[in-house]
């Protein structure tokens, strides 16, 4: 096994709190929540092969301090999911590094750094619901790349997941 070096970097970004009115009920004020976005970067390099084996970028979301105090169940739900993704992406980066090192040790020519990105985009964050879009991109060399999107929606008061069937009562009409 060759020596490897791993570097990890984490930064945070924060949105601000505001309020607006709910379109279906203009008299009801909807408070926008403060959301923190953590960005983690890790790369693994091989000293023996003088190559970067992996590059990983992951962003996760969490409620800001005020929102977390006001909605502890929601904070717990979002933090639990963010922790899950963070642990899994670090494990995946380690597996990619092992795979890349095996490819290099077997003499693979034209090796390209394995890349994995997982980004969160907060699409809604207010006193009614929080919606988070995940954007994932994997690159394993010129012949293998993959991109996927998925979302998660939460009831702000309870922290429970909101499913499409909770919002749409007539699926046949919705499908038209």
Short mmCIF file of N, CA and C in Angstrom, two decimals:
data_model
loop_
_atom_site.label_atom_id
_atom_site.label_comp_id
_atom_site.label_asym_id
_atom_site.label_seq_id
_atom_site.Cartn_x
_atom_site.Cartn_y
_atom_site.Cartn_z
N UNK A 1 0.84 -1.19 0.00
CA UNK A 1 0.00 0.00 0.00
C UNK A 1 0.88 1.24 0.00
N UNK A 2 0.57 2.18 -0.84
CA UNK A 2 1.34 3.41 -0.89
C UNK A 2 0.83 4.38 0.18
N UNK A 3 1.65 5.32 0.53
CA UNK A 3 1.25 6.33 1.49
C UNK A 3 0.26 7.29 0.83
N UNK A 4 -0.73 7.67 1.58
CA UNK A 4 -1.69 8.64 1.07
C UNK A 4 -1.81 9.78 2.06
N UNK A 5 -2.26 10.90 1.56
CA UNK A 5 -2.52 12.06 2.39
C UNK A 5 -3.97 12.45 2.16
N UNK A 6 -4.64 12.79 3.24
CA UNK A 6 -6.02 13.26 3.14
C UNK A 6 -6.10 14.66 3.71
N UNK A 7 -6.85 15.50 3.05
CA UNK A 7 -7.05 16.87 3.52
C UNK A 7 -8.55 17.12 3.59
N UNK A 8 -8.99 17.68 4.70
CA UNK A 8 -10.40 17.99 4.86
C UNK A 8 -10.54 19.47 5.20
N UNK A 9 -11.53 20.11 4.59
CA UNK A 9 -11.79 21.51 4.85
C UNK A 9 -13.28 21.68 5.01
N UNK A 10 -13.72 22.44 6.02
CA UNK A 10 -15.13 22.68 6.25
C UNK A 10 -15.37 24.18 6.39
N UNK A 11 -16.40 24.70 5.74
CA UNK A 11 -16.78 26.10 5.87
C UNK A 11 -18.29 26.17 6.08
N UNK A 12 -18.78 27.31 6.51
CA UNK A 12 -20.21 27.50 6.73
C UNK A 12 -20.69 28.77 6.07
N UNK A 13 -21.95 28.73 5.66
CA UNK A 13 -22.62 29.91 5.13
C UNK A 13 -23.94 30.03 5.86
N UNK A 14 -24.49 31.23 5.96
CA UNK A 14 -25.72 31.43 6.70
C UNK A 14 -26.65 32.32 5.90
N UNK A 15 -27.95 31.98 5.92
CA UNK A 15 -28.96 32.85 5.33
C UNK A 15 -29.58 33.67 6.46
N UNK A 16 -30.40 34.64 6.14
CA UNK A 16 -30.98 35.49 7.16
C UNK A 16 -32.46 35.20 7.34
N UNK A 17 -32.99 35.64 8.48
CA UNK A 17 -34.41 35.47 8.74
C UNK A 17 -35.19 36.65 8.20
N UNK A 18 -36.34 36.36 7.62
CA UNK A 18 -37.24 37.39 7.13
C UNK A 18 -38.66 36.88 7.34
N UNK A 19 -39.65 37.69 6.98
CA UNK A 19 -41.01 37.20 7.03
C UNK A 19 -41.75 37.68 5.80
N UNK A 20 -42.81 36.97 5.48
CA UNK A 20 -43.63 37.29 4.33
C UNK A 20 -45.05 36.85 4.66
N UNK A 21 -45.96 36.97 3.74
CA UNK A 21 -47.31 36.47 3.98
C UNK A 21 -47.55 35.25 3.12
N UNK A 22 -48.41 34.37 3.61
CA UNK A 22 -48.75 33.15 2.88
C UNK A 22 -49.69 33.52 1.74
N UNK A 23 -49.38 33.08 0.48
CA UNK A 23 -50.22 33.46 -0.67
C UNK A 23 -51.68 33.05 -0.50
N UNK A 24 -51.94 31.89 0.08
CA UNK A 24 -53.32 31.43 0.22
C UNK A 24 -54.05 32.14 1.35
N UNK A 25 -53.31 32.79 2.25
CA UNK A 25 -53.91 33.51 3.35
C UNK A 25 -53.06 34.75 3.63
N UNK A 26 -53.33 35.86 2.91
CA UNK A 26 -52.48 37.04 3.02
C UNK A 26 -52.39 37.63 4.43
N UNK A 27 -53.32 37.29 5.31
CA UNK A 27 -53.29 37.83 6.68
C UNK A 27 -52.36 37.02 7.58
N UNK A 28 -52.00 35.81 7.17
CA UNK A 28 -51.14 34.95 7.98
C UNK A 28 -49.68 35.19 7.62
N UNK A 29 -48.90 35.60 8.60
CA UNK A 29 -47.49 35.84 8.35
C UNK A 29 -46.72 34.52 8.38
N UNK A 30 -45.87 34.35 7.40
CA UNK A 30 -45.01 33.17 7.32
C UNK A 30 -43.59 33.64 7.56
N UNK A 31 -42.97 33.10 8.56
CA UNK A 31 -41.62 33.51 8.92
C UNK A 31 -40.61 32.65 8.18
N UNK A 32 -39.67 33.30 7.46
CA UNK A 32 -38.60 32.58 6.79
C UNK A 32 -37.55 32.20 7.82
N UNK A 33 -37.01 31.00 7.70
CA UNK A 33 -36.06 30.49 8.69
C UNK A 33 -34.63 30.73 8.27
N UNK A 34 -33.77 30.87 9.26
CA UNK A 34 -32.34 30.98 8.96
C UNK A 34 -31.78 29.56 8.81
N UNK A 35 -31.06 29.35 7.75
CA UNK A 35 -30.49 28.05 7.43
C UNK A 35 -28.98 28.21 7.29
N UNK A 36 -28.25 27.32 7.93
CA UNK A 36 -26.79 27.28 7.78
C UNK A 36 -26.46 26.20 6.76
N UNK A 37 -25.48 26.48 5.94
CA UNK A 37 -25.00 25.51 4.97
C UNK A 37 -23.54 25.24 5.27
N UNK A 38 -23.23 23.98 5.56
CA UNK A 38 -21.86 23.58 5.82
C UNK A 38 -21.30 22.97 4.54
N UNK A 39 -20.07 23.36 4.21
CA UNK A 39 -19.43 22.84 3.01
C UNK A 39 -18.14 22.14 3.43
N UNK A 40 -18.04 20.89 3.04
CA UNK A 40 -16.88 20.08 3.39
C UNK A 40 -16.17 19.66 2.12
N UNK A 41 -14.85 19.75 2.14
CA UNK A 41 -14.03 19.32 1.01
C UNK A 41 -12.97 18.36 1.55
N UNK A 42 -12.82 17.24 0.87
CA UNK A 42 -11.75 16.31 1.24
C UNK A 42 -11.12 15.77 -0.03
N UNK A 43 -9.81 15.68 -0.02
CA UNK A 43 -9.11 15.06 -1.13
C UNK A 43 -8.11 14.06 -0.57
N UNK A 44 -7.86 13.02 -1.33
CA UNK A 44 -6.88 12.00 -0.95
C UNK A 44 -5.86 11.92 -2.08
N UNK A 45 -4.59 12.02 -1.71
CA UNK A 45 -3.51 11.97 -2.70
C UNK A 45 -2.59 10.80 -2.40
N UNK A 46 -2.00 10.26 -3.44
CA UNK A 46 -1.01 9.20 -3.31
C UNK A 46 0.37 9.80 -3.50
N UNK A 47 1.20 9.62 -2.49
CA UNK A 47 2.58 10.09 -2.59
C UNK A 47 3.34 9.20 -3.57
N UNK A 48 3.11 7.90 -3.49
CA UNK A 48 3.81 6.95 -4.36
C UNK A 48 3.55 7.23 -5.83
N UNK A 49 2.30 7.52 -6.19
CA UNK A 49 1.96 7.73 -7.60
C UNK A 49 1.90 9.21 -7.99
N UNK A 50 2.18 10.08 -7.03
CA UNK A 50 2.14 11.53 -7.28
C UNK A 50 0.84 11.91 -7.99
N UNK A 51 -0.27 11.45 -7.41
CA UNK A 51 -1.57 11.70 -8.03
C UNK A 51 -2.62 11.98 -6.96
N UNK A 52 -3.58 12.81 -7.33
CA UNK A 52 -4.75 13.00 -6.48
C UNK A 52 -5.71 11.87 -6.80
N UNK A 53 -6.05 11.07 -5.80
CA UNK A 53 -6.92 9.92 -6.01
C UNK A 53 -8.39 10.33 -6.04
N UNK A 54 -8.78 11.15 -5.08
CA UNK A 54 -10.19 11.56 -4.98
C UNK A 54 -10.31 13.03 -4.63
N UNK A 55 -11.41 13.60 -5.07
CA UNK A 55 -11.83 14.95 -4.68
C UNK A 55 -13.29 14.84 -4.28
N UNK A 56 -13.63 15.24 -3.08
CA UNK A 56 -14.99 15.14 -2.59
C UNK A 56 -15.44 16.48 -2.04
N UNK A 57 -16.62 16.90 -2.45
CA UNK A 57 -17.24 18.12 -1.92
C UNK A 57 -18.65 17.75 -1.45
N UNK A 58 -18.98 18.18 -0.27
CA UNK A 58 -20.30 17.85 0.28
C UNK A 58 -20.84 19.07 1.01
N UNK A 59 -22.07 19.43 0.72
CA UNK A 59 -22.70 20.49 1.50
C UNK A 59 -23.91 19.90 2.21
N UNK A 60 -24.12 20.36 3.42
CA UNK A 60 -25.27 19.93 4.21
C UNK A 60 -25.94 21.17 4.79
N UNK A 61 -27.17 21.00 5.20
CA UNK A 61 -27.93 22.12 5.76
C UNK A 61 -28.28 21.84 7.21
N UNK A 62 -28.40 22.91 7.96
CA UNK A 62 -28.91 22.82 9.33
C UNK A 62 -29.62 24.13 9.64
N UNK A 63 -30.49 24.07 10.61
CA UNK A 63 -31.19 25.30 10.99
C UNK A 63 -30.22 26.21 11.73
N UNK A 64 -30.39 27.50 11.53
CA UNK A 64 -29.63 28.47 12.31
C UNK A 64 -30.06 28.40 13.77
N UNK A 65 -29.30 29.05 14.62
CA UNK A 65 -29.52 28.97 16.07
C UNK A 65 -30.95 29.35 16.48
N UNK A 66 -31.45 30.48 15.99
CA UNK A 66 -32.80 30.92 16.37
C UNK A 66 -33.86 29.94 15.92
N UNK A 67 -33.77 29.49 14.67
CA UNK A 67 -34.77 28.55 14.15
C UNK A 67 -34.68 27.21 14.88
N UNK A 68 -33.47 26.76 15.19
CA UNK A 68 -33.31 25.48 15.90
C UNK A 68 -33.92 25.54 17.29
N UNK A 69 -33.81 26.69 17.94
CA UNK A 69 -34.43 26.84 19.27
C UNK A 69 -35.95 26.86 19.17
N UNK A 70 -36.48 27.48 18.13
CA UNK A 70 -37.92 27.58 17.96
C UNK A 70 -38.54 26.27 17.45
N UNK A 71 -37.78 25.50 16.63
CA UNK A 71 -38.29 24.28 16.02
C UNK A 71 -37.32 23.13 16.28
N UNK A 72 -37.22 22.65 17.53
CA UNK A 72 -36.22 21.61 17.84
C UNK A 72 -36.45 20.29 17.12
N UNK A 73 -37.69 19.91 16.86
CA UNK A 73 -37.95 18.65 16.15
C UNK A 73 -37.48 18.73 14.71
N UNK A 74 -37.71 19.87 14.08
CA UNK A 74 -37.23 20.08 12.71
C UNK A 74 -35.71 20.08 12.68
N UNK A 75 -35.09 20.76 13.64
CA UNK A 75 -33.62 20.79 13.71
C UNK A 75 -33.07 19.38 13.84
N UNK A 76 -33.70 18.56 14.66
CA UNK A 76 -33.25 17.18 14.86
C UNK A 76 -33.37 16.38 13.56
N UNK A 77 -34.48 16.54 12.84
CA UNK A 77 -34.67 15.81 11.59
C UNK A 77 -33.64 16.21 10.55
N UNK A 78 -33.44 17.50 10.37
CA UNK A 78 -32.49 17.97 9.36
C UNK A 78 -31.06 17.60 9.74
N UNK A 79 -30.72 17.74 11.03
CA UNK A 79 -29.37 17.39 11.46
C UNK A 79 -29.10 15.90 11.29
N UNK A 80 -30.10 15.08 11.56
CA UNK A 80 -29.95 13.64 11.41
C UNK A 80 -29.65 13.27 9.96
N UNK A 81 -30.37 13.87 9.04
CA UNK A 81 -30.14 13.59 7.62
C UNK A 81 -28.79 14.13 7.17
N UNK A 82 -28.44 15.32 7.60
CA UNK A 82 -27.13 15.89 7.24
C UNK A 82 -25.99 15.03 7.77
N UNK A 83 -26.13 14.56 9.02
CA UNK A 83 -25.10 13.68 9.60
C UNK A 83 -24.97 12.39 8.79
N UNK A 84 -26.11 11.82 8.38
CA UNK A 84 -26.11 10.60 7.58
C UNK A 84 -25.32 10.80 6.28
N UNK A 85 -25.62 11.89 5.55
CA UNK A 85 -24.93 12.15 4.29
C UNK A 85 -23.44 12.40 4.52
N UNK A 86 -23.11 13.15 5.56
CA UNK A 86 -21.70 13.45 5.82
C UNK A 86 -20.91 12.18 6.12
N UNK A 87 -21.43 11.31 6.97
CA UNK A 87 -20.74 10.05 7.28
C UNK A 87 -20.60 9.19 6.03
N UNK A 88 -21.68 9.08 5.27
CA UNK A 88 -21.64 8.23 4.07
C UNK A 88 -20.71 8.76 2.99
N UNK A 89 -20.64 10.06 2.83
CA UNK A 89 -19.76 10.59 1.79
C UNK A 89 -18.30 10.41 2.19
N UNK A 90 -17.99 10.51 3.46
CA UNK A 90 -16.62 10.26 3.90
C UNK A 90 -16.23 8.80 3.70
N UNK A 91 -17.16 7.88 4.02
CA UNK A 91 -16.91 6.46 3.78
C UNK A 91 -16.75 6.18 2.29
N UNK A 92 -17.60 6.81 1.48
CA UNK A 92 -17.53 6.62 0.04
C UNK A 92 -16.20 7.16 -0.50
N UNK A 93 -15.74 8.28 0.02
CA UNK A 93 -14.46 8.84 -0.42
C UNK A 93 -13.32 7.88 -0.10
N UNK A 94 -13.37 7.25 1.07
CA UNK A 94 -12.34 6.26 1.43
C UNK A 94 -12.36 5.07 0.46
N UNK A 95 -13.58 4.60 0.12
CA UNK A 95 -13.69 3.47 -0.82
C UNK A 95 -13.16 3.86 -2.19
N UNK A 96 -13.48 5.08 -2.65
CA UNK A 96 -12.98 5.55 -3.94
C UNK A 96 -11.46 5.64 -3.93
N UNK A 97 -10.88 6.09 -2.82
CA UNK A 97 -9.43 6.21 -2.72
C UNK A 97 -8.77 4.84 -2.84
N UNK A 98 -9.34 3.84 -2.16
CA UNK A 98 -8.82 2.47 -2.26
C UNK A 98 -8.91 1.96 -3.70
N UNK A 99 -10.06 2.19 -4.33
CA UNK A 99 -10.26 1.75 -5.70
C UNK A 99 -9.29 2.45 -6.66
N UNK A 100 -9.10 3.74 -6.46
CA UNK A 100 -8.17 4.49 -7.32
C UNK A 100 -6.74 4.00 -7.14
N UNK A 101 -6.37 3.71 -5.90
CA UNK A 101 -5.01 3.22 -5.65
C UNK A 101 -4.81 1.84 -6.28
N UNK A 102 -5.84 1.00 -6.23
CA UNK A 102 -5.76 -0.31 -6.89
C UNK A 102 -5.60 -0.14 -8.40
N UNK A 103 -6.34 0.80 -8.99
CA UNK A 103 -6.24 1.05 -10.44
C UNK A 103 -4.83 1.49 -10.80
N UNK A 104 -4.27 2.39 -10.00
CA UNK A 104 -2.91 2.86 -10.29
C UNK A 104 -1.88 1.76 -10.10
N UNK A 105 -2.05 0.94 -9.05
CA UNK A 105 -1.07 -0.12 -8.80
C UNK A 105 -1.13 -1.22 -9.85
N UNK A 106 -2.28 -1.35 -10.53
CA UNK A 106 -2.39 -2.36 -11.58
C UNK A 106 -1.91 -1.82 -12.93
N UNK A 107 -1.43 -0.58 -12.92
CA UNK A 107 -0.87 -0.02 -14.15
C UNK A 107 -1.85 0.69 -15.05
N UNK A 108 -3.02 1.04 -14.55
CA UNK A 108 -4.01 1.73 -15.39
C UNK A 108 -3.40 3.02 -15.95
N UNK A 109 -3.54 3.16 -17.25
CA UNK A 109 -3.04 4.36 -17.90
C UNK A 109 -4.14 5.41 -17.95
N UNK A 110 -3.76 6.65 -18.07
CA UNK A 110 -4.70 7.76 -18.18
C UNK A 110 -5.66 7.85 -17.00
N UNK A 111 -5.15 7.54 -15.81
CA UNK A 111 -5.98 7.63 -14.61
C UNK A 111 -6.48 9.06 -14.42
N UNK A 112 -7.75 9.18 -14.08
CA UNK A 112 -8.34 10.48 -13.76
C UNK A 112 -8.87 10.44 -12.34
N UNK A 113 -8.70 11.54 -11.63
CA UNK A 113 -9.15 11.65 -10.25
C UNK A 113 -10.63 11.32 -10.15
N UNK A 114 -11.00 10.51 -9.16
CA UNK A 114 -12.40 10.21 -8.91
C UNK A 114 -13.00 11.41 -8.16
N UNK A 115 -14.16 11.85 -8.62
CA UNK A 115 -14.79 13.04 -8.06
C UNK A 115 -16.19 12.69 -7.57
N UNK A 116 -16.53 13.19 -6.40
CA UNK A 116 -17.89 13.02 -5.88
C UNK A 116 -18.32 14.34 -5.27
N UNK A 117 -19.45 14.87 -5.73
CA UNK A 117 -20.02 16.11 -5.18
C UNK A 117 -21.45 15.86 -4.74
N UNK A 118 -21.78 16.33 -3.56
CA UNK A 118 -23.15 16.30 -3.06
C UNK A 118 -23.46 17.70 -2.55
N UNK A 119 -24.39 18.36 -3.23
CA UNK A 119 -24.75 19.73 -2.86
C UNK A 119 -26.19 19.80 -2.43
N UNK A 120 -26.47 20.61 -1.42
CA UNK A 120 -27.84 20.85 -1.00
C UNK A 120 -28.25 22.25 -1.45
N UNK A 121 -29.48 22.35 -1.87
CA UNK A 121 -30.07 23.63 -2.25
C UNK A 121 -31.38 23.75 -1.47
N UNK A 122 -31.47 24.72 -0.59
CA UNK A 122 -32.69 24.92 0.18
C UNK A 122 -33.66 25.68 -0.70
N UNK A 123 -34.77 25.04 -1.03
CA UNK A 123 -35.76 25.63 -1.94
C UNK A 123 -36.86 26.36 -1.18
N UNK A 124 -37.09 25.95 0.05
CA UNK A 124 -38.08 26.62 0.90
C UNK A 124 -37.66 26.40 2.33
N UNK A 125 -37.77 27.43 3.15
CA UNK A 125 -37.45 27.31 4.57
C UNK A 125 -38.23 28.38 5.32
N UNK A 126 -39.43 28.01 5.74
CA UNK A 126 -40.26 28.97 6.45
C UNK A 126 -41.02 28.26 7.57
N UNK A 127 -41.91 28.98 8.23
CA UNK A 127 -42.62 28.45 9.39
C UNK A 127 -43.66 27.41 9.01
N UNK A 128 -43.82 27.10 7.73
CA UNK A 128 -44.75 26.07 7.27
C UNK A 128 -44.01 24.81 6.85
N UNK A 129 -42.99 24.96 6.02
CA UNK A 129 -42.29 23.79 5.48
C UNK A 129 -40.84 24.15 5.13
N UNK A 130 -40.03 23.10 5.09
CA UNK A 130 -38.65 23.21 4.62
C UNK A 130 -38.47 22.19 3.51
N UNK A 131 -37.97 22.63 2.36
CA UNK A 131 -37.71 21.75 1.22
C UNK A 131 -36.25 21.86 0.83
N UNK A 132 -35.62 20.71 0.74
CA UNK A 132 -34.20 20.64 0.42
C UNK A 132 -34.02 19.77 -0.82
N UNK A 133 -33.30 20.29 -1.80
CA UNK A 133 -32.98 19.55 -3.01
C UNK A 133 -31.53 19.09 -2.91
N UNK A 134 -31.27 17.82 -3.19
CA UNK A 134 -29.92 17.27 -3.20
C UNK A 134 -29.51 17.06 -4.65
N UNK A 135 -28.30 17.47 -4.97
CA UNK A 135 -27.74 17.36 -6.31
C UNK A 135 -26.43 16.59 -6.18
N UNK A 136 -26.39 15.39 -6.74
CA UNK A 136 -25.22 14.52 -6.61
C UNK A 136 -24.57 14.29 -7.97
N UNK A 137 -23.25 14.37 -8.00
CA UNK A 137 -22.49 14.13 -9.23
C UNK A 137 -21.28 13.27 -8.90
N UNK A 138 -21.12 12.16 -9.61
CA UNK A 138 -19.98 11.26 -9.44
C UNK A 138 -19.24 11.18 -10.77
N UNK A 139 -17.91 11.17 -10.71
CA UNK A 139 -17.10 11.01 -11.92
C UNK A 139 -15.99 10.01 -11.60
N UNK A 140 -15.96 8.92 -12.37
CA UNK A 140 -14.98 7.85 -12.16
C UNK A 140 -14.09 7.69 -13.37
N UNK A 141 -13.88 8.69 -14.12
CA UNK A 141 -13.10 8.58 -15.35
C UNK A 141 -14.00 8.82 -16.54
N UNK A 142 -13.38 8.87 -17.69
CA UNK A 142 -14.08 9.29 -18.91
C UNK A 142 -15.31 8.45 -19.25
N UNK A 143 -15.34 7.19 -18.85
CA UNK A 143 -16.46 6.32 -19.22
C UNK A 143 -17.53 6.18 -18.15
N UNK A 144 -17.35 6.82 -17.02
CA UNK A 144 -18.30 6.57 -15.93
C UNK A 144 -18.58 7.84 -15.14
N UNK A 145 -19.75 8.40 -15.38
CA UNK A 145 -20.20 9.51 -14.56
C UNK A 145 -21.69 9.36 -14.32
N UNK A 146 -22.15 9.95 -13.23
CA UNK A 146 -23.54 9.78 -12.82
C UNK A 146 -24.01 11.05 -12.13
N UNK A 147 -25.23 11.45 -12.42
CA UNK A 147 -25.81 12.61 -11.76
C UNK A 147 -27.21 12.25 -11.31
N UNK A 148 -27.58 12.68 -10.11
CA UNK A 148 -28.93 12.42 -9.62
C UNK A 148 -29.40 13.58 -8.75
N UNK A 149 -30.71 13.70 -8.66
CA UNK A 149 -31.36 14.72 -7.85
C UNK A 149 -32.43 14.05 -7.01
N UNK A 150 -32.62 14.50 -5.80
CA UNK A 150 -33.73 14.06 -4.97
C UNK A 150 -34.01 15.15 -3.94
N UNK A 151 -35.20 15.10 -3.39
CA UNK A 151 -35.58 16.14 -2.44
C UNK A 151 -36.16 15.57 -1.17
N UNK A 152 -36.16 16.40 -0.17
CA UNK A 152 -36.77 16.06 1.11
C UNK A 152 -37.55 17.28 1.59
N UNK A 153 -38.72 17.02 2.11
CA UNK A 153 -39.60 18.09 2.58
C UNK A 153 -40.03 17.78 4.01
N UNK A 154 -40.07 18.83 4.83
CA UNK A 154 -40.37 18.65 6.25
C UNK A 154 -41.44 19.63 6.71
N UNK A 155 -42.29 19.15 7.60
CA UNK A 155 -43.23 20.01 8.30
C UNK A 155 -42.42 20.77 9.35
N UNK A 156 -42.45 22.07 9.31
CA UNK A 156 -41.62 22.88 10.20
C UNK A 156 -41.99 22.66 11.67
N UNK A 157 -43.24 22.57 11.97
CA UNK A 157 -43.67 22.43 13.38
C UNK A 157 -43.29 21.07 13.98
N UNK A 158 -43.48 19.98 13.21
CA UNK A 158 -43.28 18.64 13.76
C UNK A 158 -41.93 18.03 13.39
N UNK A 159 -41.30 18.53 12.33
CA UNK A 159 -40.06 17.94 11.84
C UNK A 159 -40.27 16.67 11.03
N UNK A 160 -41.53 16.28 10.84
CA UNK A 160 -41.83 15.05 10.11
C UNK A 160 -41.71 15.29 8.60
N UNK A 161 -41.40 14.21 7.89
CA UNK A 161 -41.29 14.26 6.44
C UNK A 161 -42.65 14.52 5.83
N UNK A 162 -42.70 15.39 4.84
CA UNK A 162 -43.92 15.64 4.07
C UNK A 162 -43.78 14.87 2.76
N UNK A 163 -44.76 14.03 2.48
CA UNK A 163 -44.77 13.25 1.24
C UNK A 163 -45.74 13.89 0.26
N UNK A 164 -45.58 13.59 -1.03
CA UNK A 164 -46.47 14.13 -2.05
C UNK A 164 -47.92 13.80 -1.72
N UNK A 165 -48.17 12.60 -1.25
CA UNK A 165 -49.54 12.19 -0.92
C UNK A 165 -50.13 12.99 0.25
N UNK A 166 -49.28 13.65 1.04
CA UNK A 166 -49.77 14.52 2.11
C UNK A 166 -50.31 15.84 1.56
N UNK A 167 -49.86 16.21 0.37
CA UNK A 167 -50.21 17.50 -0.21
C UNK A 167 -51.22 17.36 -1.34
N UNK A 168 -51.06 16.34 -2.16
CA UNK A 168 -51.94 16.13 -3.31
C UNK A 168 -52.97 15.06 -2.96
N UNK A 169 -54.24 15.45 -3.01
CA UNK A 169 -55.29 14.50 -2.64
C UNK A 169 -55.84 13.74 -3.84
N UNK A 170 -55.72 14.29 -5.03
CA UNK A 170 -56.22 13.64 -6.23
C UNK A 170 -55.06 13.42 -7.19
N UNK A 171 -54.42 12.27 -7.10
CA UNK A 171 -53.23 11.98 -7.91
C UNK A 171 -53.56 11.92 -9.41
N UNK A 172 -54.76 11.43 -9.77
CA UNK A 172 -55.11 11.37 -11.19
C UNK A 172 -55.21 12.76 -11.78
N UNK A 173 -55.82 13.66 -11.05
CA UNK A 173 -55.94 15.04 -11.52
C UNK A 173 -54.57 15.72 -11.54
N UNK A 174 -53.76 15.43 -10.57
CA UNK A 174 -52.40 16.01 -10.49
C UNK A 174 -51.54 15.55 -11.67
N UNK A 175 -51.74 14.32 -12.13
CA UNK A 175 -50.94 13.76 -13.22
C UNK A 175 -51.28 14.35 -14.58
N UNK A 176 -52.41 15.02 -14.69
CA UNK A 176 -52.84 15.56 -16.00
C UNK A 176 -51.96 16.69 -16.44
#
